[in-house]
Short mmCIF file of C-alpha atoms in Angstrom, two decimals:
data_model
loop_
_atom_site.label_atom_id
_atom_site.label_comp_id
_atom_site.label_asym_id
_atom_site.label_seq_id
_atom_site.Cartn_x
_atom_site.Cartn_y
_atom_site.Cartn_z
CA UNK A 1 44.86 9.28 -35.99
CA UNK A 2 43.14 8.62 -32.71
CA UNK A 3 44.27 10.25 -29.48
CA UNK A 4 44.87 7.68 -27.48
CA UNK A 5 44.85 10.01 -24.30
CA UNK A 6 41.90 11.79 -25.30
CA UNK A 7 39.79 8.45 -25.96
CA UNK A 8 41.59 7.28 -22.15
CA UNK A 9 40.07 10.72 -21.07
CA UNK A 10 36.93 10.34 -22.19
CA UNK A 11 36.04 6.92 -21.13
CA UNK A 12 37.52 7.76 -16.79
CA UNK A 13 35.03 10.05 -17.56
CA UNK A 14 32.10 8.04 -18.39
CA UNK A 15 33.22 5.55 -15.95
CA UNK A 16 32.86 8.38 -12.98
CA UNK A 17 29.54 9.29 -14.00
CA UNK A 18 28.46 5.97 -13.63
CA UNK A 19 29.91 5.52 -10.67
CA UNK A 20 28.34 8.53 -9.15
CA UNK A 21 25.28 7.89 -10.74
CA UNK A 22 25.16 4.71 -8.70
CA UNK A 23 26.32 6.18 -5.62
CA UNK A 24 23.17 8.63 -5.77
CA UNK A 25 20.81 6.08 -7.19
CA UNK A 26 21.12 3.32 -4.30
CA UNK A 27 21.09 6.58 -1.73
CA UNK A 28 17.51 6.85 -2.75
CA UNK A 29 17.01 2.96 -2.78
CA UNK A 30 18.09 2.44 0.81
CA UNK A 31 15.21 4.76 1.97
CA UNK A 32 12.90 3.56 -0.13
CA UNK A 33 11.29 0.84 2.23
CA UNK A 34 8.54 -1.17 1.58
CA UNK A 35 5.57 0.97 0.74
CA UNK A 36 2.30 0.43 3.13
CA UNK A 37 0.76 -2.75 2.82
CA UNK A 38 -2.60 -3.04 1.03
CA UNK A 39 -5.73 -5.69 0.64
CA UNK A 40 -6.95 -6.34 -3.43
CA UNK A 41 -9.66 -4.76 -2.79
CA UNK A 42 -7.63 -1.44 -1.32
CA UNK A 43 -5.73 -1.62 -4.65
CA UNK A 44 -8.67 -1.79 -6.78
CA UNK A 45 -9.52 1.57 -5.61
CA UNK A 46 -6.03 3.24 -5.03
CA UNK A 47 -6.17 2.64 -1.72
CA UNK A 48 -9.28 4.74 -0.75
CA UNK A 49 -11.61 3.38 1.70
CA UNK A 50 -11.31 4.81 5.11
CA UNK A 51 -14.72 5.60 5.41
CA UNK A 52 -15.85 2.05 4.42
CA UNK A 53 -17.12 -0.99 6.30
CA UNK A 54 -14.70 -3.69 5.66
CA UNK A 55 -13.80 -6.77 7.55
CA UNK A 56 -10.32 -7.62 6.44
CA UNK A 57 -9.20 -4.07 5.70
CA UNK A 58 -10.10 -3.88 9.90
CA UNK A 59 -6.70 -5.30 10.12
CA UNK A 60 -4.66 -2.51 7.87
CA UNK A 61 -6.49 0.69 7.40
CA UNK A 62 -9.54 1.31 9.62
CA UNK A 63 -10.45 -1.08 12.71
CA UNK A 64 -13.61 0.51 13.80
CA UNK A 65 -15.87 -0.37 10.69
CA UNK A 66 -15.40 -3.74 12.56
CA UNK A 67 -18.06 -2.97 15.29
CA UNK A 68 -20.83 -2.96 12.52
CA UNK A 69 -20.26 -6.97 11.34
CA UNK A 70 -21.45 -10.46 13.50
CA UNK A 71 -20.07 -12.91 11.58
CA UNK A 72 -16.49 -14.89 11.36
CA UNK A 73 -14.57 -14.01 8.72
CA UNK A 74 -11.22 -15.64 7.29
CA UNK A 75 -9.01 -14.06 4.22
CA UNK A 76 -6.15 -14.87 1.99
CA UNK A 77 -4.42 -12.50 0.16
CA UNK A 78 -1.39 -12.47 -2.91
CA UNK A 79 -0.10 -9.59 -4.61
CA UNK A 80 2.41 -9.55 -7.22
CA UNK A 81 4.91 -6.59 -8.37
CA UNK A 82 6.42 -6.09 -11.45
CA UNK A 83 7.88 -3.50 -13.29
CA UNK A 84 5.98 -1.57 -16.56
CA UNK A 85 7.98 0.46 -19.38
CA UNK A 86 11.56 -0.53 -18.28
CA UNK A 87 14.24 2.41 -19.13
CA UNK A 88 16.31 1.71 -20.96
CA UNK A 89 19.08 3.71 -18.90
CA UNK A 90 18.40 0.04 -16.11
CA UNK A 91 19.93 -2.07 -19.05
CA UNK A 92 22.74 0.40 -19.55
CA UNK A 93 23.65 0.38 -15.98
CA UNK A 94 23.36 -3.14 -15.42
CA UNK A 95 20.26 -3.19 -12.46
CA UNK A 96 18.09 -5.83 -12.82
CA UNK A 97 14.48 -5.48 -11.36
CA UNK A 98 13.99 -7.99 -8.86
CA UNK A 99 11.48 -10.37 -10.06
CA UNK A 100 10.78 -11.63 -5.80
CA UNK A 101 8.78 -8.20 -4.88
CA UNK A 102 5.15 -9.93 -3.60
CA UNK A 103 3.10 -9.70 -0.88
CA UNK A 104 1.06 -12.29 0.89
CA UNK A 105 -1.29 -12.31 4.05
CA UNK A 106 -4.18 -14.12 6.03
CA UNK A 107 -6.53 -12.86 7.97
CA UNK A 108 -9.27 -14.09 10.45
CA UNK A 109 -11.77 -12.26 12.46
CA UNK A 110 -14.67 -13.21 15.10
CA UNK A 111 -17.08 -10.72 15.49
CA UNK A 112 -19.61 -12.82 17.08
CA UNK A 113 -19.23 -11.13 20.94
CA UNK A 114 -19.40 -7.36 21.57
CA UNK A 115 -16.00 -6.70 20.90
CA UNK A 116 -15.44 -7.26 17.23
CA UNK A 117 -12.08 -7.91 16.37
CA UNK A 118 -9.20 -10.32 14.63
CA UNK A 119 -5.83 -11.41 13.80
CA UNK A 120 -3.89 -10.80 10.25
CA UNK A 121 -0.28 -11.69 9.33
CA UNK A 122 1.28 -11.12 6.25
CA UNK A 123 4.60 -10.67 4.43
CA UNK A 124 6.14 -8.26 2.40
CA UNK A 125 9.06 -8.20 -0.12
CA UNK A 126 10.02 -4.91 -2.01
CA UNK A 127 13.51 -3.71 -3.23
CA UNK A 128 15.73 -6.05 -1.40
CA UNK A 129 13.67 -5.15 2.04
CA UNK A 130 11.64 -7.52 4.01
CA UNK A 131 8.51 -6.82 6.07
CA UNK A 132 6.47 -9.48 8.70
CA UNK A 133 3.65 -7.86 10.32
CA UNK A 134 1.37 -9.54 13.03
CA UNK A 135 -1.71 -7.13 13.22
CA UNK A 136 -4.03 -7.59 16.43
CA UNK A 137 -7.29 -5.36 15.77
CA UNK A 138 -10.48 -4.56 17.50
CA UNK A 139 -13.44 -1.99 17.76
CA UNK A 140 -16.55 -1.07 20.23
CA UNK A 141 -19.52 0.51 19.56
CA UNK A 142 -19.75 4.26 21.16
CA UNK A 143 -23.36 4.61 19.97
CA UNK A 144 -25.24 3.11 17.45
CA UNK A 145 -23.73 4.25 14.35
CA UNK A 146 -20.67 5.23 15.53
CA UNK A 147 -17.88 3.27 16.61
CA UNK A 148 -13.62 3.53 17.77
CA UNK A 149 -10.97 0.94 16.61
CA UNK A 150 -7.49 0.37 17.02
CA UNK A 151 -4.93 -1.68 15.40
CA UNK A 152 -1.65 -3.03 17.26
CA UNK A 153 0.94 -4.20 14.84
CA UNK A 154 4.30 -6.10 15.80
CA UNK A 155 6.62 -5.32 12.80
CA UNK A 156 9.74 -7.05 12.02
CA UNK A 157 11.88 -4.74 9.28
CA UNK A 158 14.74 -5.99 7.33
CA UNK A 159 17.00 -4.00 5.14
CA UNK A 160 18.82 -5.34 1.99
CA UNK A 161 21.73 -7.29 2.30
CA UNK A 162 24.30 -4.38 1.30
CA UNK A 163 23.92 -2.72 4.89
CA UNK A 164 26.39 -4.29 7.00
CA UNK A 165 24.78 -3.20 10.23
CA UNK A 166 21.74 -2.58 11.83
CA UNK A 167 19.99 -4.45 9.53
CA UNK A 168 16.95 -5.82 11.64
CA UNK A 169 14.54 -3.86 13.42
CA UNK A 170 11.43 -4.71 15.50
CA UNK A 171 8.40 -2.18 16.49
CA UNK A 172 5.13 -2.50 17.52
CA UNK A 173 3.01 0.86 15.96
CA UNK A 174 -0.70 1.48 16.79
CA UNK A 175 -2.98 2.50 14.69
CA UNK A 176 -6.47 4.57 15.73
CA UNK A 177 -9.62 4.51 13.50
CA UNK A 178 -13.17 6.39 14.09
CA UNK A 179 -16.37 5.16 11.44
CA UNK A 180 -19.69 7.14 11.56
CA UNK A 181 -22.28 6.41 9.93
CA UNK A 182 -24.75 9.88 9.89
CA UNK A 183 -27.37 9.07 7.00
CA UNK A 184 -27.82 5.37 5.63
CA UNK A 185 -26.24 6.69 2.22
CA UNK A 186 -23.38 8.55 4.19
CA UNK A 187 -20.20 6.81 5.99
CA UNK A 188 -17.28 8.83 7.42
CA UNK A 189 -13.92 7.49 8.92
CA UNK A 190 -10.74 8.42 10.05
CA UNK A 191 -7.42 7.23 10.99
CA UNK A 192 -4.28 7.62 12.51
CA UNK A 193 -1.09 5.32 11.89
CA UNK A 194 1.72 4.83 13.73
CA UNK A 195 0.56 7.23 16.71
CA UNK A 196 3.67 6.70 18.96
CA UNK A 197 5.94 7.31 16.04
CA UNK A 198 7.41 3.77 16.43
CA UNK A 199 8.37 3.74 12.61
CA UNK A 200 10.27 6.43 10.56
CA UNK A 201 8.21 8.48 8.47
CA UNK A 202 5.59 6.30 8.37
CA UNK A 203 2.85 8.87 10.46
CA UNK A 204 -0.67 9.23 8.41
CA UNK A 205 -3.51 11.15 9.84
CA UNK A 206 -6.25 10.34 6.98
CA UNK A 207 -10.11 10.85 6.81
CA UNK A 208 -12.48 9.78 4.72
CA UNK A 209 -16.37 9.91 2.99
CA UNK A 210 -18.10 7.10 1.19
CA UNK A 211 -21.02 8.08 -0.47
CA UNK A 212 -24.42 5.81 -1.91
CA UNK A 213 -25.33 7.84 -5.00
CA UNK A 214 -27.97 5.24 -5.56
CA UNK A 215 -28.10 1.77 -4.53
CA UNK A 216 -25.39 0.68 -7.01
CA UNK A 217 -23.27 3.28 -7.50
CA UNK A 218 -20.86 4.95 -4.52
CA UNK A 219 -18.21 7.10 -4.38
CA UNK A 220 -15.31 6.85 -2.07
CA UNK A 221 -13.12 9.95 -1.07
CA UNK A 222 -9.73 9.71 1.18
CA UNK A 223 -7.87 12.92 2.32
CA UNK A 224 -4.77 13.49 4.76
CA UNK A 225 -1.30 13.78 5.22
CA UNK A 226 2.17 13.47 7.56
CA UNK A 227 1.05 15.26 10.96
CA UNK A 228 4.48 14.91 12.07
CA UNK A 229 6.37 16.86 8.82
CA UNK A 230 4.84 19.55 6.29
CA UNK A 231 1.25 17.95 5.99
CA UNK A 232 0.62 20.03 2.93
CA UNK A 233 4.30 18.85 1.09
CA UNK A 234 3.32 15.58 2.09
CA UNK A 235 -0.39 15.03 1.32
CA UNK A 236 -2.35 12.29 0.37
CA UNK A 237 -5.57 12.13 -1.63
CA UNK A 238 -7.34 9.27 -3.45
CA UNK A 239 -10.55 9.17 -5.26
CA UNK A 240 -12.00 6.13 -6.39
CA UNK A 241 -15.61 4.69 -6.95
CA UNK A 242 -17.84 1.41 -6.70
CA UNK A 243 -20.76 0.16 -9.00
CA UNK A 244 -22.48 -3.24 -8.34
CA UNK A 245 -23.58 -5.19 -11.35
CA UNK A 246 -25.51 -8.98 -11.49
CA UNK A 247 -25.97 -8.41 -8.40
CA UNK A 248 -22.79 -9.78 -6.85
CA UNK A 249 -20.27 -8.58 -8.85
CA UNK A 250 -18.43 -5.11 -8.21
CA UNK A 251 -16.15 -2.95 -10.48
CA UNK A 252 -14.04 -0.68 -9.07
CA UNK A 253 -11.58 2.24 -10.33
CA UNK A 254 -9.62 4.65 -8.37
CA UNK A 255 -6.89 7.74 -8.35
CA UNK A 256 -4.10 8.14 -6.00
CA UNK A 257 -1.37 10.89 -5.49
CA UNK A 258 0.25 9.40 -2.14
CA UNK A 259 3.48 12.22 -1.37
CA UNK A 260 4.33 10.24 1.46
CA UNK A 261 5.46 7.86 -0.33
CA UNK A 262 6.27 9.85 -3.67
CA UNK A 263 3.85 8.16 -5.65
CA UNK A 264 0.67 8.40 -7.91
CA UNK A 265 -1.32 5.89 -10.16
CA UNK A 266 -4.37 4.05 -10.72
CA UNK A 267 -5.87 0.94 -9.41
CA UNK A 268 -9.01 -0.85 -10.89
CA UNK A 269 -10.69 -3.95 -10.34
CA UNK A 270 -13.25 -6.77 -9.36
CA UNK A 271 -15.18 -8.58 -6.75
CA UNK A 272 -17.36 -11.15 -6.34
CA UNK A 273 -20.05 -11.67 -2.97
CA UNK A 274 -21.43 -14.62 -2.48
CA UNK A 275 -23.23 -15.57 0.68
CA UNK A 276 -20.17 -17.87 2.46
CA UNK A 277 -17.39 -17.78 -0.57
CA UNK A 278 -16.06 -14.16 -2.15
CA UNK A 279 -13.08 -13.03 -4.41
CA UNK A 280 -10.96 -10.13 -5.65
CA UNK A 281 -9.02 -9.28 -8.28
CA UNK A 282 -6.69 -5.79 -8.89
CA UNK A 283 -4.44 -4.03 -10.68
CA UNK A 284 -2.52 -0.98 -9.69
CA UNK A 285 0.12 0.70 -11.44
CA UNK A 286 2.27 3.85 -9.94
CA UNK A 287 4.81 5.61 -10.38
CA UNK A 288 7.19 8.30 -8.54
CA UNK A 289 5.89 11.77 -8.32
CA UNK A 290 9.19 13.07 -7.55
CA UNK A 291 11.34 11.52 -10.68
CA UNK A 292 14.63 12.31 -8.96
CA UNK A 293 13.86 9.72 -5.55
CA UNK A 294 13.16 6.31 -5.29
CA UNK A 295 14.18 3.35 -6.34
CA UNK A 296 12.55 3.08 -10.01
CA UNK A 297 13.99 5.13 -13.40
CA UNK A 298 11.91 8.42 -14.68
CA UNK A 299 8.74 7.23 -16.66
CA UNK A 300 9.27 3.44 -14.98
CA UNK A 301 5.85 1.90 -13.19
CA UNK A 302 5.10 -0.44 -10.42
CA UNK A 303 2.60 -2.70 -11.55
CA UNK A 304 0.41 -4.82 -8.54
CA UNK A 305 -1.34 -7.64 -9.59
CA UNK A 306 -3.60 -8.68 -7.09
CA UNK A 307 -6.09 -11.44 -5.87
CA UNK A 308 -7.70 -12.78 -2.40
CA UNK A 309 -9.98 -15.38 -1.64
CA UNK A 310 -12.45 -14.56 1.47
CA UNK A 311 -14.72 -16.75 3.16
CA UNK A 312 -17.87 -16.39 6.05
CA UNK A 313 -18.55 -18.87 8.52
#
């Protein structure tokens, strides 16, 4: 015979482990912004490339490689998240994945005058938070291979719809960036976001080495940290590496293990140069390095599909 109390007992008890469950779960999902915003080509290499010489990357990792183009330069990017290896503890507990996490930005740069520089906007979309950025970016020369950047970015934030206050906030962060350029098959960079603390927890102090191993083949190698909390608990490293085949296509594949963020994966991808009209197209998957935090089950990925369209004038 069934006890009716017992079976009454047993189920309260599920139903408060749920409940708790959830309480701790979207604790870690309202701190879980959006995580830094990236170009397809950043993704295709796990986000290494401080030390390169990029024209729309000037705009959201390192201004000052800037000072070494002449040209105008416009950019369109779209990037797509979705979720890999779904738990199966999210269809027990009833959480959808929101299928509306993108991100999508345009860029344009003049670096026809002596201060190189440009505009970017772009939009992001992540766990039920919203991010508009307006980046303003520009670099000098110092000497001849060496040159200073800096990024201003006006940032509108807002959280998910199940804060019932304080929901919108505006800031306008700086970011500093240094590229030298010591040997022809040597590049070294460096960068610091958010110097006047304007966002929470969102400080990087990163350098960086890209490397010609022969005319082909390079090797890109990003290094830093939080200066503002335990720089070693809170580290950042990415690896990643570039090899140029038919002569204006590129394959790239990279590492990452980002603790600022609490997360680690891969990216991967390709390019193609022509002389006015370019492309790229990424993947990067990730997932949390701390299983406990975030906003994603144990064992779940992010997966970013990723493509931009570029073009010289």
């Amino acid at each position: 015979m069934v006890n009716l109390r017992e079976e009454h007992s047993t189920s309260s008890l599920v139903s408060i482990m749920r409940i708790l469950y959830s309480l701790i779960f979207f604790s870690f999902a309202a701190s879980a912004q959006v995580r830094p915003y990236q170009t397809a080509r950043l993704k295709s290499t796990g986000g290494a490339g401080v030390a390169s010489i990029l024209v729309t990357e000037g705009a959201v990792l390192n201004p000052a490689g800037l000072a070494f183009f002449n040209e105008a330069f416009a950019s369109y990017q779209k990037s797509t998240t979705t979720l890999n290896n779904k738990s199966e503890e999210r269809s027990a507990d009833g959480r959808k994945f929101s299928k509306s996490n993108y991100s999508e930005g345009y860029f344009v740069f003049d670096n026809s005058s002596s201060i190189k520089g440009g505009m970017g906007y772009h939009q992001q979309k992540e766990n039920g938070y919203t991010r508009e950025r307006i980046s303003g970016a520009g670099a000098i020369h110092v000497l001849e291979n060496l040159s200073l950047g800096a990024i201003i970015q006006h940032t509108e934030d807002t959280r998910p719809g199940w804060y019932n206050s304080d929901r919108h906030n505006t800031t306008n962060p700086v970011v500093l960036g240094l590229t030298w350029l010591p040997l022809e098959s040597l590049g070294v960079g460096a960068i610091y976001e958010d110097v006047g603390k304007a966002l929470k927890d969102e400080s990087r102090a990163v350098a960086g080495i890209q490397y010609s191993i022969t005319s082909d083949l390079i090797v890109l190698v990003d290094a830093g940290g939080n200066p503002r909390g335990d720089f070693l608990e809170e580290s950042i490293l990415r690896v990643a590496a570039q090899y140029r085949t038919f002569q204006d296509f590129f394959v790239r594949v990279g590492q990452y293990k980002d603790n600022t963020i609490n997360e680690e994966g891969i990216g991967y991808g390709v390019s193609w140069i022509g002389p006015k009209l370019g492309a790229d197209l990424s993947m990067k998957t990730g997932r949390q390095i701390d299983r406990e935090k975030g906003y994603i089950y144990p064992n779940e990925k992010l997966a970013d599909l990723s493509f931009a369209f570029n073009m010289r004038f």
